N, CA, C and O atoms as CSV, one atom per row, in Angstrom:
chain,resi,resn,atom,element,x,y,z
A,1,MET,N,N,81.932,179.896,-21.643
A,1,MET,CA,C,82.152,181.240,-22.118
A,1,MET,C,C,81.645,181.331,-23.559
A,1,MET,O,O,81.962,180.483,-24.392
A,2,VAL,N,N,80.878,182.337,-23.832
A,2,VAL,CA,C,80.333,182.557,-25.162
A,2,VAL,C,C,81.276,183.490,-25.914
A,2,VAL,O,O,81.646,184.556,-25.422
A,3,ARG,N,N,81.649,183.070,-27.102
A,3,ARG,CA,C,82.544,183.877,-27.916
A,3,ARG,C,C,81.711,184.781,-28.820
A,3,ARG,O,O,80.762,184.333,-29.462
A,4,THR,N,N,82.081,186.061,-28.861
A,4,THR,CA,C,81.342,186.985,-29.708
A,4,THR,C,C,81.669,186.697,-31.179
A,4,THR,O,O,82.799,186.336,-31.507
A,5,PRO,N,N,80.691,186.857,-32.045
A,5,PRO,CA,C,80.935,186.607,-33.469
A,5,PRO,C,C,81.987,187.567,-34.022
A,5,PRO,O,O,82.107,188.705,-33.569
A,6,LEU,N,N,82.736,187.091,-34.998
A,6,LEU,CA,C,83.750,187.927,-35.626
A,6,LEU,C,C,83.088,188.917,-36.571
A,6,LEU,O,O,82.069,188.623,-37.196
A,7,THR,N,N,83.682,190.081,-36.660
A,7,THR,CA,C,83.189,191.082,-37.600
A,7,THR,C,C,83.673,190.709,-39.003
A,7,THR,O,O,84.612,189.926,-39.148
A,8,PRO,N,N,83.048,191.256,-40.015
A,8,PRO,CA,C,83.538,191.008,-41.385
A,8,PRO,C,C,84.997,191.428,-41.560
A,8,PRO,O,O,85.742,190.780,-42.295
A,9,GLU,N,N,85.408,192.499,-40.895
A,9,GLU,CA,C,86.797,192.957,-40.988
A,9,GLU,C,C,87.749,191.936,-40.372
A,9,GLU,O,O,88.830,191.693,-40.907
A,10,GLU,N,N,87.353,191.341,-39.252
A,10,GLU,CA,C,88.194,190.324,-38.618
A,10,GLU,C,C,88.310,189.087,-39.500
A,10,GLU,O,O,89.382,188.492,-39.610
A,11,ARG,N,N,87.212,188.708,-40.122
A,11,ARG,CA,C,87.255,187.562,-41.042
A,11,ARG,C,C,88.158,187.857,-42.232
A,11,ARG,O,O,88.958,187.015,-42.639
A,12,GLU,N,N,88.024,189.047,-42.783
A,12,GLU,CA,C,88.851,189.451,-43.931
A,12,GLU,C,C,90.330,189.481,-43.555
A,12,GLU,O,O,91.178,189.037,-44.329
A,13,ARG,N,N,90.637,190.003,-42.373
A,13,ARG,CA,C,92.025,190.044,-41.907
A,13,ARG,C,C,92.585,188.633,-41.776
A,13,ARG,O,O,93.738,188.390,-42.131
A,14,GLY,N,N,91.784,187.704,-41.272
A,14,GLY,CA,C,92.214,186.314,-41.152
A,14,GLY,C,C,92.465,185.678,-42.505
A,14,GLY,O,O,93.429,184.932,-42.673
A,15,GLU,N,N,91.606,185.966,-43.468
A,15,GLU,CA,C,91.797,185.437,-44.821
A,15,GLU,C,C,93.052,186.009,-45.457
A,15,GLU,O,O,93.781,185.303,-46.154
A,16,ARG,N,N,93.305,187.299,-45.213
A,16,ARG,CA,C,94.500,187.955,-45.741
A,16,ARG,C,C,95.764,187.330,-45.142
A,16,ARG,O,O,96.725,187.054,-45.859
A,17,LEU,N,N,95.755,187.111,-43.841
A,17,LEU,CA,C,96.892,186.466,-43.179
A,17,LEU,C,C,97.116,185.076,-43.761
A,17,LEU,O,O,98.252,184.693,-44.041
A,18,GLY,N,N,96.047,184.327,-43.943
A,18,GLY,CA,C,96.162,182.986,-44.502
A,18,GLY,C,C,96.772,182.986,-45.891
A,18,GLY,O,O,97.625,182.155,-46.204
A,19,ARG,N,N,96.328,183.929,-46.731
A,19,ARG,CA,C,96.883,184.038,-48.091
A,19,ARG,C,C,98.372,184.339,-48.049
A,19,ARG,O,O,99.154,183.741,-48.788
A,20,LEU,N,N,98.763,185.270,-47.181
A,20,LEU,CA,C,100.173,185.648,-47.092
A,20,LEU,C,C,101.038,184.487,-46.597
A,20,LEU,O,O,102.140,184.269,-47.100
A,21,LEU,N,N,100.536,183.751,-45.620
A,21,LEU,CA,C,101.294,182.593,-45.122
A,21,LEU,C,C,101.396,181.512,-46.192
A,21,LEU,O,O,102.445,180.885,-46.348
A,22,ARG,N,N,100.330,181.298,-46.915
A,22,ARG,CA,C,100.328,180.295,-47.990
A,22,ARG,C,C,101.325,180.684,-49.078
A,22,ARG,O,O,102.065,179.836,-49.577
A,23,GLU,N,N,101.346,181.974,-49.448
A,23,GLU,CA,C,102.310,182.457,-50.444
A,23,GLU,C,C,103.735,182.279,-49.943
A,23,GLU,O,O,104.604,181.842,-50.698
A,24,ALA,N,N,103.987,182.609,-48.688
A,24,ALA,CA,C,105.340,182.495,-48.121
A,24,ALA,C,C,105.779,181.039,-48.037
A,24,ALA,O,O,106.967,180.741,-48.161
A,25,ARG,N,N,104.839,180.139,-47.831
A,25,ARG,CA,C,105.160,178.708,-47.749
A,25,ARG,C,C,105.605,178.190,-49.096
A,25,ARG,O,O,106.453,177.300,-49.166
A,26,GLY,N,N,105.052,178.730,-50.167
A,26,GLY,CA,C,105.449,178.339,-51.514
A,26,GLY,C,C,105.286,176.848,-51.742
A,26,GLY,O,O,104.217,176.288,-51.499
A,27,ALA,N,N,106.358,176.199,-52.215
A,27,ALA,CA,C,106.314,174.768,-52.545
A,27,ALA,C,C,106.568,173.874,-51.337
A,27,ALA,O,O,106.453,172.652,-51.433
A,28,ARG,N,N,106.914,174.479,-50.199
A,28,ARG,CA,C,107.156,173.661,-49.000
A,28,ARG,C,C,105.855,173.016,-48.545
A,28,ARG,O,O,104.779,173.599,-48.675
A,29,SER,N,N,105.966,171.824,-48.019
A,29,SER,CA,C,104.752,171.128,-47.595
A,29,SER,C,C,104.191,171.756,-46.320
A,29,SER,O,O,104.923,172.286,-45.483
A,30,MET,N,N,102.893,171.678,-46.207
A,30,MET,CA,C,102.208,172.174,-45.024
A,30,MET,C,C,102.708,171.449,-43.775
A,30,MET,O,O,102.884,172.060,-42.721
A,31,THR,N,N,102.933,170.140,-43.905
A,31,THR,CA,C,103.388,169.330,-42.776
A,31,THR,C,C,104.759,169.787,-42.289
A,31,THR,O,O,104.977,169.900,-41.082
A,32,ASP,N,N,105.686,170.053,-43.211
A,32,ASP,CA,C,107.025,170.491,-42.827
A,32,ASP,C,C,107.007,171.856,-42.149
A,32,ASP,O,O,107.654,172.047,-41.119
A,33,VAL,N,N,106.276,172.797,-42.716
A,33,VAL,CA,C,106.213,174.146,-42.134
A,33,VAL,C,C,105.554,174.092,-40.759
A,33,VAL,O,O,106.026,174.721,-39.812
A,34,ALA,N,N,104.468,173.342,-40.654
A,34,ALA,CA,C,103.786,173.227,-39.357
A,34,ALA,C,C,104.714,172.611,-38.308
A,34,ALA,O,O,104.773,173.089,-37.175
A,35,ALA,N,N,105.434,171.560,-38.680
A,35,ALA,CA,C,106.355,170.910,-37.744
A,35,ALA,C,C,107.453,171.884,-37.311
A,35,ALA,O,O,107.810,171.937,-36.134
A,36,ASN,N,N,107.986,172.652,-38.262
A,36,ASN,CA,C,109.023,173.631,-37.919
A,36,ASN,C,C,108.499,174.722,-36.991
A,36,ASN,O,O,109.250,175.276,-36.189
A,37,ALA,N,N,107.215,175.024,-37.103
A,37,ALA,CA,C,106.603,176.053,-36.251
A,37,ALA,C,C,106.105,175.480,-34.922
A,37,ALA,O,O,105.753,176.227,-34.010
A,38,GLY,N,N,106.080,174.151,-34.822
A,38,GLY,CA,C,105.607,173.532,-33.581
A,38,GLY,C,C,104.100,173.505,-33.451
A,38,GLY,O,O,103.565,173.500,-32.343
A,39,ILE,N,N,103.408,173.489,-34.591
A,39,ILE,CA,C,101.948,173.410,-34.568
A,39,ILE,C,C,101.524,172.230,-35.433
A,39,ILE,O,O,102.344,171.648,-36.143
A,40,SER,N,N,100.269,171.886,-35.373
A,40,SER,CA,C,99.787,170.783,-36.200
A,40,SER,C,C,99.520,171.273,-37.626
A,40,SER,O,O,99.251,172.452,-37.854
A,41,ALA,N,N,99.602,170.350,-38.564
A,41,ALA,CA,C,99.283,170.685,-39.957
A,41,ALA,C,C,97.837,171.148,-40.067
A,41,ALA,O,O,97.527,172.020,-40.879
A,42,GLU,N,N,96.954,170.577,-39.264
A,42,GLU,CA,C,95.541,170.981,-39.302
A,42,GLU,C,C,95.375,172.434,-38.851
A,42,GLU,O,O,94.562,173.168,-39.413
A,43,THR,N,N,96.133,172.848,-37.848
A,43,THR,CA,C,96.071,174.245,-37.410
A,43,THR,C,C,96.530,175.164,-38.528
A,43,THR,O,O,95.896,176.186,-38.793
A,44,LEU,N,N,97.632,174.807,-39.189
A,44,LEU,CA,C,98.106,175.617,-40.304
A,44,LEU,C,C,97.075,175.639,-41.427
A,44,LEU,O,O,96.842,176.688,-42.028
A,45,ARG,N,N,96.468,174.523,-41.711
A,45,ARG,CA,C,95.435,174.452,-42.752
A,45,ARG,C,C,94.282,175.400,-42.424
A,45,ARG,O,O,93.794,176.116,-43.298
A,46,LYS,N,N,93.852,175.402,-41.165
A,46,LYS,CA,C,92.747,176.278,-40.760
A,46,LYS,C,C,93.123,177.748,-40.885
A,46,LYS,O,O,92.303,178.568,-41.298
A,47,ILE,N,N,94.362,178.083,-40.530
A,47,ILE,CA,C,94.805,179.476,-40.636
A,47,ILE,C,C,94.875,179.883,-42.101
A,47,ILE,O,O,94.386,180.949,-42.475
A,48,GLU,N,N,95.484,179.034,-42.934
A,48,GLU,CA,C,95.642,179.366,-44.351
A,48,GLU,C,C,94.310,179.497,-45.080
A,48,GLU,O,O,94.197,180.276,-46.027
A,49,THR,N,N,93.314,178.753,-44.655
A,49,THR,CA,C,92.016,178.811,-45.331
A,49,THR,C,C,91.066,179.830,-44.706
A,49,THR,O,O,89.955,180.020,-45.201
A,50,GLY,N,N,91.488,180.486,-43.626
A,50,GLY,CA,C,90.641,181.482,-42.986
A,50,GLY,C,C,89.641,180.906,-42.012
A,50,GLY,O,O,88.819,181.642,-41.466
A,51,ARG,N,N,89.693,179.581,-41.776
A,51,ARG,CA,C,88.762,178.971,-40.811
A,51,ARG,C,C,89.181,179.254,-39.372
A,51,ARG,O,O,88.386,179.081,-38.449
A,52,ALA,N,N,90.426,179.690,-39.177
A,52,ALA,CA,C,90.903,180.125,-37.862
A,52,ALA,C,C,91.423,181.550,-38.054
A,52,ALA,O,O,92.633,181.771,-38.103
A,53,PRO,N,N,90.498,182.527,-38.163
A,53,PRO,CA,C,90.887,183.880,-38.540
A,53,PRO,C,C,91.597,184.679,-37.455
A,53,PRO,O,O,92.153,185.741,-37.736
A,54,THR,N,N,91.587,184.186,-36.224
A,54,THR,CA,C,92.251,184.924,-35.144
A,54,THR,C,C,93.211,184.004,-34.396
A,54,THR,O,O,92.987,183.703,-33.224
A,55,PRO,N,N,94.286,183.550,-35.064
A,55,PRO,CA,C,95.232,182.669,-34.376
A,55,PRO,C,C,95.971,183.427,-33.279
A,55,PRO,O,O,96.081,184.652,-33.315
A,56,ALA,N,N,96.469,182.684,-32.316
A,56,ALA,CA,C,97.210,183.288,-31.209
A,56,ALA,C,C,98.477,183.963,-31.732
A,56,ALA,O,O,99.058,183.530,-32.727
A,57,PHE,N,N,98.890,185.012,-31.059
A,57,PHE,CA,C,100.092,185.748,-31.440
A,57,PHE,C,C,101.291,184.821,-31.561
A,57,PHE,O,O,102.035,184.891,-32.539
A,58,PHE,N,N,101.485,183.953,-30.574
A,58,PHE,CA,C,102.659,183.086,-30.591
A,58,PHE,C,C,102.602,182.070,-31.729
A,58,PHE,O,O,103.644,181.631,-32.216
A,59,THR,N,N,101.421,181.698,-32.151
A,59,THR,CA,C,101.286,180.813,-33.314
A,59,THR,C,C,101.732,181.545,-34.569
A,59,THR,O,O,102.470,180.989,-35.382
A,60,VAL,N,N,101.295,182.775,-34.731
A,60,VAL,CA,C,101.688,183.578,-35.891
A,60,VAL,C,C,103.196,183.831,-35.857
A,60,VAL,O,O,103.863,183.753,-36.889
A,61,ALA,N,N,103.731,184.132,-34.675
A,61,ALA,CA,C,105.171,184.369,-34.551
A,61,ALA,C,C,105.959,183.113,-34.912
A,61,ALA,O,O,106.984,183.201,-35.589
A,62,ALA,N,N,105.497,181.956,-34.472
A,62,ALA,CA,C,106.181,180.699,-34.797
A,62,ALA,C,C,106.126,180.422,-36.293
A,62,ALA,O,O,107.115,179.977,-36.874
A,63,LEU,N,N,104.996,180.676,-36.918
A,63,LEU,CA,C,104.874,180.482,-38.363
A,63,LEU,C,C,105.771,181.458,-39.121
A,63,LEU,O,O,106.429,181.076,-40.089
A,64,ALA,N,N,105.797,182.704,-38.686
A,64,ALA,CA,C,106.666,183.687,-39.337
A,64,ALA,C,C,108.118,183.226,-39.268
A,64,ALA,O,O,108.847,183.309,-40.256
A,65,GLY,N,N,108.536,182.740,-38.103
A,65,GLY,CA,C,109.902,182.251,-37.953
A,65,GLY,C,C,110.184,181.060,-38.850
A,65,GLY,O,O,111.244,180.988,-39.472
A,66,ALA,N,N,109.251,180.130,-38.924
A,66,ALA,CA,C,109.424,178.936,-39.754
A,66,ALA,C,C,109.472,179.287,-41.232
A,66,ALA,O,O,110.075,178.563,-42.024
A,67,LEU,N,N,108.842,180.391,-41.610
A,67,LEU,CA,C,108.805,180.809,-43.009
A,67,LEU,C,C,109.871,181.846,-43.348
A,67,LEU,O,O,109.975,182.296,-44.489
A,68,GLY,N,N,110.663,182.220,-42.341
A,68,GLY,CA,C,111.720,183.199,-42.577
A,68,GLY,C,C,111.219,184.620,-42.729
A,68,GLY,O,O,111.867,185.444,-43.374
A,69,LEU,N,N,110.065,184.915,-42.135
A,69,LEU,CA,C,109.496,186.261,-42.168
A,69,LEU,C,C,109.655,186.911,-40.811
A,69,LEU,O,O,109.544,186.242,-39.784
A,70,SER,N,N,109.915,188.212,-40.795
A,70,SER,CA,C,109.869,188.931,-39.530
A,70,SER,C,C,108.414,189.311,-39.261
A,70,SER,O,O,107.604,189.396,-40.184
A,71,MET,N,N,108.101,189.533,-38.020
A,71,MET,CA,C,106.731,189.964,-37.697
A,71,MET,C,C,106.451,191.324,-38.338
A,71,MET,O,O,105.335,191.572,-38.795
A,72,ASP,N,N,107.449,192.202,-38.374
A,72,ASP,CA,C,107.266,193.498,-39.022
A,72,ASP,C,C,106.916,193.322,-40.495
A,72,ASP,O,O,106.028,193.996,-41.017
A,73,GLU,N,N,107.624,192.407,-41.159
A,73,GLU,CA,C,107.365,192.157,-42.573
A,73,GLU,C,C,105.959,191.600,-42.775
A,73,GLU,O,O,105.237,192.022,-43.679
A,74,LEU,N,N,105.580,190.654,-41.927
A,74,LEU,CA,C,104.256,190.045,-42.042
A,74,LEU,C,C,103.154,191.083,-41.828
A,74,LEU,O,O,102.184,191.128,-42.584
A,75,ILE,N,N,103.306,191.908,-40.805
A,75,ILE,CA,C,102.313,192.954,-40.530
A,75,ILE,C,C,102.276,193.959,-41.675
A,75,ILE,O,O,101.206,194.388,-42.106
A,76,GLY,N,N,103.450,194.326,-42.158
A,76,GLY,CA,C,103.515,195.273,-43.269
A,76,GLY,C,C,102.840,194.738,-44.513
A,76,GLY,O,O,102.119,195.466,-45.194
A,77,ARG,N,N,103.073,193.456,-44.816
A,77,ARG,CA,C,102.454,192.860,-45.996
A,77,ARG,C,C,100.942,192.767,-45.825
A,77,ARG,O,O,100.200,193.000,-46.779
A,78,CYS,N,N,100.480,192.433,-44.638
A,78,CYS,CA,C,99.028,192.381,-44.393
A,78,CYS,C,C,98.419,193.765,-44.570
A,78,CYS,O,O,97.361,193.904,-45.185
A,79,ALA,N,N,99.067,194.770,-44.044
A,79,ALA,CA,C,98.539,196.129,-44.137
A,79,ALA,C,C,98.557,196.620,-45.574
A,79,ALA,O,O,97.603,197.261,-46.014
A,80,ARG,N,N,99.633,196.330,-46.325
A,80,ARG,CA,C,99.702,196.746,-47.731
A,80,ARG,C,C,98.591,196.104,-48.536
A,80,ARG,O,O,97.951,196.763,-49.356
A,81,GLU,N,N,98.357,194.813,-48.304
A,81,GLU,CA,C,97.303,194.121,-49.050
A,81,GLU,C,C,95.934,194.688,-48.693
A,81,GLU,O,O,95.048,194.767,-49.544
A,82,ALA,N,N,95.765,195.080,-47.436
A,82,ALA,CA,C,94.472,195.614,-46.994
A,82,ALA,C,C,94.184,196.960,-47.643
A,82,ALA,O,O,93.046,197.244,-48.017
A,83,THR,N,N,95.219,197.788,-47.777
A,83,THR,CA,C,95.012,199.120,-48.332
A,83,THR,C,C,95.240,199.170,-49.825
A,83,THR,O,O,94.802,200.102,-50.500
A,84,GLY,N,N,95.934,198.155,-50.347
A,84,GLY,CA,C,96.272,198.158,-51.758
A,84,GLY,C,C,97.436,199.073,-52.064
A,84,GLY,O,O,97.742,199.314,-53.231
A,85,ALA,N,N,98.100,199.592,-51.025
A,85,ALA,CA,C,99.221,200.512,-51.203
A,85,ALA,C,C,100.464,199.756,-51.656
A,85,ALA,O,O,100.715,198.646,-51.187
A,86,PRO,N,N,101.238,200.336,-52.553
A,86,PRO,CA,C,102.426,199.658,-53.040
A,86,PRO,C,C,103.572,199.651,-52.040
A,86,PRO,O,O,104.395,198.737,-52.077
A,87,GLY,N,N,103.658,200.625,-51.155
A,87,GLY,CA,C,104.765,200.702,-50.199
A,87,GLY,C,C,104.368,200.202,-48.836
A,87,GLY,O,O,103.185,200.135,-48.503
A,88,ALA,N,N,105.364,199.852,-48.048
A,88,ALA,CA,C,105.104,199.357,-46.695
A,88,ALA,C,C,104.725,200.508,-45.780
A,88,ALA,O,O,105.369,201.556,-45.809
A,89,PRO,N,N,103.695,200.329,-44.973
A,89,PRO,CA,C,103.359,201.361,-44.000
A,89,PRO,C,C,104.376,201.359,-42.877
A,89,PRO,O,O,105.095,200.376,-42.703
A,90,ASP,N,N,104.453,202.420,-42.123
A,90,ASP,CA,C,105.362,202.493,-40.996
A,90,ASP,C,C,104.730,201.747,-39.838
A,90,ASP,O,O,103.991,202.322,-39.040
A,91,VAL,N,N,105.031,200.451,-39.756
A,91,VAL,CA,C,104.424,199.586,-38.742
A,91,VAL,C,C,105.533,198.969,-37.918
A,91,VAL,O,O,106.466,198.381,-38.464
A,92,THR,N,N,105.437,199.101,-36.601
A,92,THR,CA,C,106.394,198.451,-35.719
A,92,THR,C,C,105.630,197.723,-34.634
A,92,THR,O,O,104.472,198.026,-34.347
A,93,ILE,N,N,106.303,196.759,-34.041
A,93,ILE,CA,C,105.705,196.015,-32.925
A,93,ILE,C,C,106.366,196.505,-31.663
A,93,ILE,O,O,107.588,196.433,-31.531
A,94,ALA,N,N,105.573,197.003,-30.730
A,94,ALA,CA,C,106.117,197.486,-29.465
A,94,ALA,C,C,106.522,196.310,-28.599
A,94,ALA,O,O,105.828,195.296,-28.525
A,95,ALA,N,N,107.657,196.470,-27.950
A,95,ALA,CA,C,108.145,195.388,-27.079
A,95,ALA,C,C,107.496,195.471,-25.715
A,95,ALA,O,O,107.779,194.647,-24.845
């Protein structure tokens, strides 16, 4: 299967997600956070550096849980950073 190239917007979104996860991790080690999320440290490294710009939903959800973030908060922070808006947009995740 041939994977279509990512658009610049998709790459930027992945870099933004990586920055937010790195900030949320703070002083905690990459190895500890990855273990708590049930993923490898290398996977977390790739996400944080933007080399894996489209991680699976469940990977992002596991990382959010390990970092004490809700998915709503994570999405809101990504959207705020993308728009530069100071307030959180009205973003919800449909069940």
